[in-house]
Coordinates of C-alpha atoms in Angstrom, one line a residue:
X18 CA 12.3 13.1 -24.9
X19 CA 8.4 12.2 -24.1
X20 CA 6.9 10.1 -22.1
X21 CA 6.3 6.9 -23.4
X22 CA 8.9 4.1 -23.6
X23 CA 7.9 2.7 -20.6
X24 CA 4.7 2.1 -21.4
X25 CA 5.1 1.1 -24.8
X26 CA 7.0 -1.9 -23.1
X27 CA 4.6 -2.4 -20.8
X28 CA 2.4 -2.7 -24.1
X29 CA 4.7 -5.5 -25.8
X30 CA 4.3 -7.6 -22.5
X31 CA 2.3 -10.3 -21.1
X32 CA 0.5 -9.4 -17.6
X33 CA -0.4 -12.4 -16.5
X34 CA 3.1 -14.2 -17.9
X35 CA 5.9 -11.5 -17.1
X36 CA 3.9 -9.6 -14.5
X37 CA 6.8 -9.3 -12.6
X38 CA 8.4 -7.3 -14.7
X39 CA 5.1 -4.9 -15.2
X40 CA 4.9 -4.6 -11.6
X41 CA 8.4 -3.0 -11.7
X42 CA 7.8 -0.8 -14.7
X43 CA 4.8 0.9 -13.0
X44 CA 6.5 1.4 -9.6
X45 CA 10.6 1.9 -10.1
X46 CA 9.7 3.8 -13.2
X47 CA 6.1 5.3 -14.2
X48 CA 3.9 5.6 -11.0
X49 CA 6.2 5.5 -7.8
X50 CA 5.9 8.0 -5.7
X51 CA 1.9 7.5 -6.3
X52 CA 2.0 4.0 -5.7
X53 CA 3.1 4.2 -1.9
X54 CA 1.0 6.8 -0.8
X55 CA -1.7 4.3 -2.2
X56 CA -0.6 1.5 -0.8
X57 CA -0.2 4.0 2.5
X58 CA -4.1 4.1 2.4
X59 CA -4.3 0.5 1.8
X60 CA -2.5 0.6 5.1
X61 CA -5.5 2.9 6.9
X62 CA -8.0 0.8 5.3
X63 CA -6.8 -2.6 6.7
X64 CA -7.9 -1.1 10.1
X65 CA -11.3 -0.2 9.5
X66 CA -12.0 -4.1 9.9
X67 CA -12.4 -4.7 13.9
X68 CA -11.1 -8.7 13.1
X69 CA -7.6 -7.2 11.1
X70 CA -7.5 -4.8 14.7
X71 CA -8.1 -6.3 17.0
X72 CA -5.5 -8.3 16.5
X73 CA -2.6 -5.5 15.4
X74 CA -4.4 -4.1 18.9
X75 CA -2.7 -7.1 21.2
X76 CA 0.7 -7.1 19.7
X77 CA 0.5 -3.3 20.5
X78 CA 3.3 -2.9 17.8
X79 CA 1.3 0.3 16.8
X80 CA 1.1 1.8 20.4
X81 CA 4.2 1.5 21.1
X82 CA 6.9 1.0 18.0
X83 CA 4.6 2.5 14.5
X84 CA 7.0 3.9 12.8
X85 CA 8.8 0.1 12.8
X86 CA 6.0 -1.4 11.4
X87 CA 5.2 0.6 8.6
X88 CA 9.1 0.2 7.9
X89 CA 9.0 -3.2 8.5
X90 CA 5.9 -3.5 5.9
X91 CA 7.2 -1.6 3.6
X92 CA 10.3 -2.4 2.6
X93 CA 9.1 -6.1 3.0
X94 CA 6.3 -5.5 -0.4
X95 CA 9.4 -2.8 -1.9
X96 CA 11.6 -6.1 -1.6
X97 CA 8.6 -7.9 -3.7
X98 CA 7.8 -5.2 -6.0
X99 CA 12.1 -4.3 -6.4
X100 CA 13.6 -7.8 -6.9
X101 CA 10.7 -9.9 -7.4
X102 CA 8.9 -12.9 -5.0
X103 CA 11.0 -15.2 -6.7
X104 CA 15.2 -13.9 -6.8
X105 CA 15.9 -15.0 -3.0
X106 CA 15.8 -11.0 -2.0
X107 CA 12.3 -11.8 -2.9
X108 CA 12.5 -15.2 -1.7
X109 CA 13.7 -14.1 2.8
X110 CA 11.1 -11.9 2.4
X111 CA 8.1 -14.0 1.9
X112 CA 9.8 -16.6 4.2
X113 CA 10.0 -13.7 7.1
X114 CA 6.8 -11.9 6.9
X115 CA 5.0 -16.3 6.0
X116 CA 6.8 -16.7 9.9
X117 CA 5.8 -13.8 11.1
X118 CA 2.4 -14.1 10.3
X119 CA 2.5 -17.9 11.3
X120 CA 2.0 -16.3 15.3
X121 CA -0.9 -15.2 15.3
X122 CA -4.1 -16.9 13.9
X123 CA -5.6 -14.7 11.0
X124 CA -9.1 -15.7 9.4
X125 CA -8.4 -16.5 5.8
X126 CA -10.7 -14.0 4.4
X127 CA -8.3 -10.8 5.9
X128 CA -5.3 -12.2 4.4
X129 CA -7.3 -12.4 1.1
X130 CA -8.8 -8.3 1.9
X131 CA -5.7 -7.5 2.6
X132 CA -4.2 -8.6 -0.4
X133 CA -6.9 -8.0 -2.0
X134 CA -5.7 -3.7 -0.9
X135 CA -2.6 -3.8 -2.5
X136 CA -4.3 -4.5 -6.2
X137 CA -7.4 -2.4 -6.0
X138 CA -6.3 0.4 -4.1
X139 CA -2.7 1.7 -6.7
X140 CA -5.2 1.1 -9.2
X141 CA -8.0 4.0 -7.6
X142 CA -5.4 5.9 -6.7
X143 CA -3.5 6.5 -9.7
X144 CA -6.4 6.8 -12.1
X145 CA -7.1 9.2 -9.8
X146 CA -4.3 12.1 -9.7
X147 CA -1.8 9.2 -11.5
X148 CA 0.1 11.8 -14.5
X149 CA -2.4 9.0 -16.5
X150 CA -4.1 6.1 -16.2
X151 CA -3.1 2.7 -15.8
X152 CA -3.2 0.7 -18.6
X153 CA -5.8 -2.9 -18.6
X154 CA -2.5 -4.8 -18.6
X155 CA -1.1 -2.8 -15.6
X156 CA -4.7 -3.4 -13.9
X157 CA -3.7 -7.4 -15.1
X158 CA -0.3 -7.6 -14.4
X159 CA -0.8 -6.4 -10.4
X160 CA -4.4 -9.3 -10.2
X161 CA -1.2 -11.5 -11.2
X162 CA 1.5 -9.8 -9.5
X163 CA -0.5 -10.3 -5.8
X164 CA -2.4 -13.0 -6.8
X165 CA 1.4 -15.0 -7.2
X166 CA 2.0 -14.0 -3.9
X167 CA -0.9 -14.7 -2.2
X168 CA 0.1 -18.7 -3.2
X169 CA 3.2 -18.2 -1.5
X170 CA 1.7 -16.6 1.2
X171 CA -0.4 -20.5 1.3
X172 CA -3.7 -18.4 1.4
X173 CA -6.8 -20.4 0.4
X174 CA -9.5 -19.9 -2.1
X175 CA -7.8 -16.8 -4.3
X176 CA -10.5 -15.2 -6.7
X177 CA -9.3 -16.2 -10.2
X178 CA -9.9 -13.5 -12.5
X179 CA -9.3 -9.5 -11.9
X180 CA -12.9 -8.8 -11.8
X181 CA -13.8 -11.1 -9.1
X182 CA -11.1 -10.1 -6.9
X183 CA -12.0 -6.7 -7.7
X184 CA -16.4 -8.3 -6.3
X185 CA -14.2 -9.3 -3.7
X186 CA -12.8 -6.4 -2.5
X187 CA -15.9 -3.9 -2.4
X188 CA -18.4 -6.6 -0.2
X189 CA -16.2 -7.1 1.8
X190 CA -15.7 -3.8 2.5
X191 CA -19.5 -3.6 2.6
X192 CA -19.6 -6.0 4.8
X193 CA -16.6 -5.8 7.3
X194 CA -15.9 -1.7 7.5
X195 CA -17.7 -0.1 10.6
X196 CA -16.4 1.8 14.1
X197 CA -14.8 -0.1 16.6
X198 CA -12.1 1.2 19.9
X199 CA -9.3 -0.9 18.3
X200 CA -10.1 1.0 14.6
X201 CA -9.9 4.0 16.3
X202 CA -6.7 3.8 18.2
X203 CA -5.1 1.6 15.4
X204 CA -5.6 3.8 13.0
X205 CA -5.4 6.7 15.4
X206 CA -1.5 5.7 16.2
X207 CA -0.2 4.7 12.2
X208 CA -2.2 9.0 11.3
X209 CA 0.2 9.8 14.6
X210 CA 3.5 8.4 12.7
X211 CA 2.8 9.4 9.3
X212 CA 2.5 13.0 11.3
X213 CA 6.2 12.8 12.6
X214 CA 7.2 13.5 9.3
X215 CA 5.6 17.4 9.0
X216 CA 7.6 20.4 11.2
X217 CA 5.0 20.8 13.9
X218 CA 3.4 23.6 13.1
X219 CA 2.5 22.0 9.8
X220 CA 1.1 18.9 11.3
X221 CA -2.5 20.6 12.1
X222 CA -2.9 21.1 8.1
X223 CA -0.6 17.6 8.1
X224 CA -3.9 16.0 9.6
X225 CA -6.5 17.4 8.3
X226 CA -4.7 16.6 5.1
X227 CA -5.1 12.6 6.3
X228 CA -9.0 13.2 6.7
X229 CA -9.6 14.2 3.6
X230 CA -7.4 12.0 1.8
X231 CA -8.3 8.7 4.0
X232 CA -12.0 9.6 2.6
X233 CA -15.6 9.3 4.7
X234 CA -15.4 5.3 4.8
X235 CA -12.5 4.7 6.1
X236 CA -13.0 7.9 8.8
X237 CA -16.8 6.8 10.6
X238 CA -14.8 3.3 10.9
X239 CA -11.8 5.7 12.7
X240 CA -13.9 8.0 14.2
X241 CA -11.6 10.4 13.0
X242 CA -13.6 13.8 12.1
X243 CA -14.6 15.7 9.0
X244 CA -12.1 17.8 7.8
X245 CA -12.8 21.6 6.6
X246 CA -14.1 21.2 3.1
X247 CA -11.3 23.3 2.1
X248 CA -8.6 21.4 3.0
X249 CA -9.7 19.4 0.5
X250 CA -10.7 21.0 -2.7
X251 CA -7.4 22.5 -2.5
X252 CA -4.7 19.1 -1.8
X253 CA -7.6 17.9 -4.9
X254 CA -5.6 21.6 -6.9
X255 CA -2.5 19.8 -6.0
X256 CA -3.2 16.7 -6.4
X257 CA -4.5 18.1 -10.5
X258 CA -1.9 20.3 -11.2
X259 CA 0.7 17.3 -9.6
X260 CA -1.0 14.5 -12.8
X261 CA -0.3 17.7 -15.6
X262 CA 2.6 19.1 -14.5
X263 CA 3.9 15.0 -14.6
X264 CA 2.6 14.9 -18.0
X265 CA 5.3 17.4 -19.4
X266 CA 8.4 15.3 -17.6
X267 CA 10.3 12.7 -19.8
X268 CA 10.7 8.9 -18.8
X269 CA 12.9 8.1 -15.9
X270 CA 16.0 7.1 -16.7
X271 CA 16.2 4.9 -13.5
X272 CA 14.3 3.5 -11.2
X273 CA 13.1 4.3 -7.3
X274 CA 14.3 1.4 -5.8
X275 CA 12.6 1.6 -2.1
X276 CA 13.9 -1.4 -0.4
X277 CA 17.7 0.2 -1.3
X278 CA 16.8 4.0 1.1
X279 CA 17.8 4.6 4.5
X280 CA 14.3 3.8 6.4
X281 CA 13.7 5.9 9.6
X282 CA 13.6 2.9 12.1
X283 CA 17.1 0.9 10.9
X284 CA 19.4 4.3 10.1
X285 CA 23.0 2.1 9.6
X286 CA 20.8 -0.6 7.0
X287 CA 18.2 -3.3 7.8
X288 CA 18.3 -7.6 7.5
X289 CA 15.3 -8.7 6.5
X290 CA 15.4 -10.6 9.6
X291 CA 15.5 -8.4 12.2
X292 CA 11.5 -7.3 10.1
X293 CA 8.9 -7.1 12.1
X294 CA 7.5 -7.6 15.5
X295 CA 9.6 -9.3 18.3
X296 CA 9.7 -13.3 19.2
X297 CA 7.2 -13.8 22.3

């Protein structure tokens, strides 16, 4: 049994009306690894914007509780994807996220940019490293999914179509990506958190691999060094080998539900109400 059954279902769905189902199939069946890695990259990119990194730096969440901050974000996003934003769990996740954000003065354009990274970073990553590129219905479904989430977050000025939001994403990065100390602190704290996932002997190589995956604009905004060229070459080759091997595998039979995993910060399980920084 080869690939194709899930993609065939996707092509029988409407990307605007059925975007929650398409998102679920993409993230939980077709590209579970790629969706997680691309959203991690999206997280990094948001820290290249000084107004965003300054707020995160002031909270101290990344300096003192980087793993919990990562897990909280991951669990909220995963709940929306795995169960849908209008499910009981999805509504609870959105309610909690809106309460967290309501404590801070956040610019609307910063909200728009962060939301846009959840659409375009997965598309760019999967087109480059996934076992196949995303189809047009999948691309449109990602747009409609996150736009619907944005409406439920009361974000203003949401672009009306895929192309307009992508233009906003590109223009925003061009205007706002630049080095500053808060970028460097939040970026370094996040990188060091990821490195704790590796054994000590592997961390120097893992650090260079992270720098390679981030790309030059992000490295420059963080003040990270350029990695050895060989690291980038080997990483690219490894991803391309993986891409070819995955094409040989059959469709996944069971979904990968990240919201059901046991996070490092919550070894005994978690409740949606626990997610987010402590109230001040």
